[in-house]
Amino acid sequence: MSTTMKEQLTAEMKACMKAKNKERLTVVRSLLAAIKQVEIDNQVDVDDAGVLAILDKAMKQRRDSHQQFVDADRPDLAEQEAYEMSVIQDFMPQPLSEAEIVALIEEAMASSGASSMQDMGKVMGLLKPKMQGRADMGEVSKLIKAKLAG
């Protein structure tokens, strides 16, 4: 039986504690805390898809913060955000290539019969479960808009 993403994070936390890797431990603990918060708020046991959504959200937050710190000329804080993104990326699935993203978009557009901008929601609804954590959904959205407009 394969381990769940939550079990992988817990095992990583223990490994970081043994190795006295405080920086990585802090990031892993924050991810586990975010998962626990969702479990408590929604009174559910988060599965791998839920964990992936939480990690994806954390990655997006770090990406936004990193950009703000770069714009504010704060390399020390930008570097910390970049480190945290690299730790989160260790637990994310392999990212999709641009060719794979385009193929999935075309497949979703064909299966939903999308032909105009009004169909954007249908296409995104089909793609989100397949691409969660494997592609930047903001970029995917831009590609879909370009295909529907063109």
Short mmCIF file of C-alpha atoms in Angstrom, two decimals:
data_model
loop_
_atom_site.label_atom_id
_atom_site.label_comp_id
_atom_site.label_asym_id
_atom_site.label_seq_id
_atom_site.Cartn_x
_atom_site.Cartn_y
_atom_site.Cartn_z
CA MET A 1 0.00 0.00 0.00
CA SER A 2 1.38 3.40 -0.95
CA THR A 3 1.65 6.14 1.62
CA THR A 4 -0.62 9.15 1.54
CA MET A 5 0.72 12.66 1.05
CA LYS A 6 -0.13 13.46 4.67
CA GLU A 7 1.92 10.45 5.82
CA GLN A 8 4.81 11.59 3.60
CA LEU A 9 4.72 15.04 5.21
CA THR A 10 4.61 13.54 8.70
CA ALA A 11 7.56 11.24 7.89
CA GLU A 12 9.46 14.24 6.49
CA MET A 13 8.74 16.20 9.68
CA LYS A 14 10.22 13.38 11.78
CA ALA A 15 13.25 13.13 9.49
CA CYS A 16 13.83 16.90 9.77
CA MET A 17 13.60 16.71 13.56
CA LYS A 18 16.19 13.91 13.68
CA ALA A 19 18.48 15.74 11.26
CA LYS A 20 17.98 19.01 13.16
CA ASN A 21 17.05 20.73 9.89
CA LYS A 22 15.12 23.61 11.45
CA GLU A 23 14.45 25.57 8.25
CA ARG A 24 12.86 22.65 6.40
CA LEU A 25 11.08 21.52 9.57
CA THR A 26 9.39 24.93 9.87
CA VAL A 27 8.03 24.72 6.31
CA VAL A 28 6.83 21.11 6.69
CA ARG A 29 5.14 21.94 10.00
CA SER A 30 3.36 24.91 8.43
CA LEU A 31 2.03 22.63 5.68
CA LEU A 32 0.82 20.06 8.23
CA ALA A 33 -0.79 22.88 10.24
CA ALA A 34 -2.65 24.08 7.12
CA ILE A 35 -3.92 20.55 6.52
CA LYS A 36 -4.99 20.19 10.16
CA GLN A 37 -6.76 23.57 9.99
CA VAL A 38 -8.83 22.44 6.98
CA GLU A 39 -9.64 19.16 8.71
CA ILE A 40 -10.85 20.96 11.84
CA ASP A 41 -12.76 23.69 9.97
CA ASN A 42 -14.56 21.25 7.68
CA GLN A 43 -14.65 18.30 10.12
CA VAL A 44 -13.29 15.94 7.46
CA ASP A 45 -10.25 13.77 6.97
CA VAL A 46 -8.35 15.35 4.06
CA ASP A 47 -7.44 12.91 1.28
CA ASP A 48 -4.56 13.24 -1.21
CA ALA A 49 -6.61 15.48 -3.52
CA GLY A 50 -7.35 17.79 -0.59
CA VAL A 51 -3.71 17.82 0.49
CA LEU A 52 -2.71 18.63 -3.08
CA ALA A 53 -5.15 21.56 -3.14
CA ILE A 54 -3.69 22.84 0.15
CA LEU A 55 -0.12 22.51 -1.15
CA ASP A 56 -1.13 24.23 -4.38
CA LYS A 57 -2.60 27.13 -2.42
CA ALA A 58 0.53 27.36 -0.24
CA MET A 59 2.69 27.38 -3.38
CA LYS A 60 0.62 30.18 -4.91
CA GLN A 61 0.89 32.23 -1.70
CA ARG A 62 4.69 31.77 -1.67
CA ARG A 63 4.91 32.70 -5.37
CA ASP A 64 2.93 35.92 -4.78
CA SER A 65 4.98 36.82 -1.68
CA HIS A 66 8.24 36.10 -3.51
CA GLN A 67 7.24 38.46 -6.33
CA GLN A 68 6.27 41.19 -3.85
CA PHE A 69 9.59 40.86 -2.01
CA VAL A 70 11.51 41.00 -5.29
CA ASP A 71 9.57 44.13 -6.31
CA ALA A 72 10.23 45.69 -2.89
CA ASP A 73 13.98 44.95 -3.23
CA ARG A 74 14.04 42.62 -0.21
CA PRO A 75 16.32 39.80 -1.43
CA ASP A 76 16.58 38.26 2.06
CA LEU A 77 12.82 37.69 2.31
CA ALA A 78 12.52 36.73 -1.37
CA GLU A 79 15.20 34.08 -0.81
CA GLN A 80 13.24 32.64 2.14
CA GLU A 81 10.07 32.41 0.02
CA ALA A 82 12.05 30.73 -2.78
CA TYR A 83 13.38 28.18 -0.28
CA GLU A 84 9.87 27.47 1.00
CA MET A 85 8.64 27.01 -2.58
CA SER A 86 11.42 24.47 -3.20
CA VAL A 87 10.39 22.49 -0.09
CA ILE A 88 6.71 22.51 -1.11
CA GLN A 89 7.68 21.47 -4.65
CA ASP A 90 9.29 18.32 -3.19
CA PHE A 91 5.81 17.10 -2.24
CA MET A 92 4.01 18.16 -5.42
CA PRO A 93 3.51 15.82 -8.37
CA GLN A 94 5.65 16.18 -11.49
CA PRO A 95 4.62 19.40 -13.31
CA LEU A 96 2.98 19.09 -16.70
CA SER A 97 4.91 20.20 -19.79
CA GLU A 98 3.44 22.95 -21.95
CA ALA A 99 2.62 20.38 -24.66
CA GLU A 100 0.73 18.25 -22.11
CA ILE A 101 -1.18 21.31 -20.88
CA VAL A 102 -2.18 22.32 -24.42
CA ALA A 103 -3.27 18.73 -25.20
CA LEU A 104 -5.43 18.58 -22.03
CA ILE A 105 -6.99 21.97 -22.87
CA GLU A 106 -7.85 20.85 -26.40
CA GLU A 107 -9.28 17.57 -25.10
CA ALA A 108 -11.43 19.41 -22.52
CA MET A 109 -12.64 21.92 -25.13
CA ALA A 110 -13.61 19.10 -27.48
CA SER A 111 -15.40 17.04 -24.81
CA SER A 112 -17.34 20.04 -23.47
CA GLY A 113 -18.09 21.49 -26.90
CA ALA A 114 -16.58 24.82 -25.85
CA SER A 115 -16.58 27.44 -28.59
CA SER A 116 -16.86 30.83 -26.91
CA MET A 117 -15.80 32.69 -23.77
CA GLN A 118 -19.11 31.68 -22.12
CA ASP A 119 -17.76 28.11 -22.04
CA MET A 120 -14.65 29.07 -20.04
CA GLY A 121 -16.13 27.74 -16.77
CA LYS A 122 -16.95 24.36 -18.30
CA VAL A 123 -13.40 23.92 -19.58
CA MET A 124 -11.81 25.04 -16.29
CA GLY A 125 -14.14 22.69 -14.39
CA LEU A 126 -12.92 19.74 -16.45
CA LEU A 127 -9.25 20.70 -16.22
CA LYS A 128 -8.87 21.66 -12.57
CA PRO A 129 -9.02 18.11 -11.13
CA LYS A 130 -6.54 16.85 -13.73
CA MET A 131 -4.08 19.73 -13.37
CA GLN A 132 -4.32 20.58 -9.65
CA GLY A 133 -0.79 21.04 -8.35
CA ARG A 134 0.74 20.14 -11.70
CA ALA A 135 0.24 23.44 -13.53
CA ASP A 136 -0.27 27.12 -12.69
CA MET A 137 -4.03 27.48 -13.17
CA GLY A 138 -3.61 31.21 -13.89
CA GLU A 139 -1.45 30.38 -16.90
CA VAL A 140 -3.86 27.62 -17.94
CA SER A 141 -6.70 30.14 -17.80
CA LYS A 142 -4.78 32.51 -20.11
CA LEU A 143 -4.17 29.69 -22.60
CA ILE A 144 -7.87 28.74 -22.60
CA LYS A 145 -8.90 32.38 -23.14
CA ALA A 146 -6.49 32.67 -26.07
CA LYS A 147 -7.88 29.47 -27.66
CA LEU A 148 -11.52 30.49 -27.13
CA ALA A 149 -10.91 34.04 -28.43
CA GLY A 150 -8.87 32.88 -31.43
#
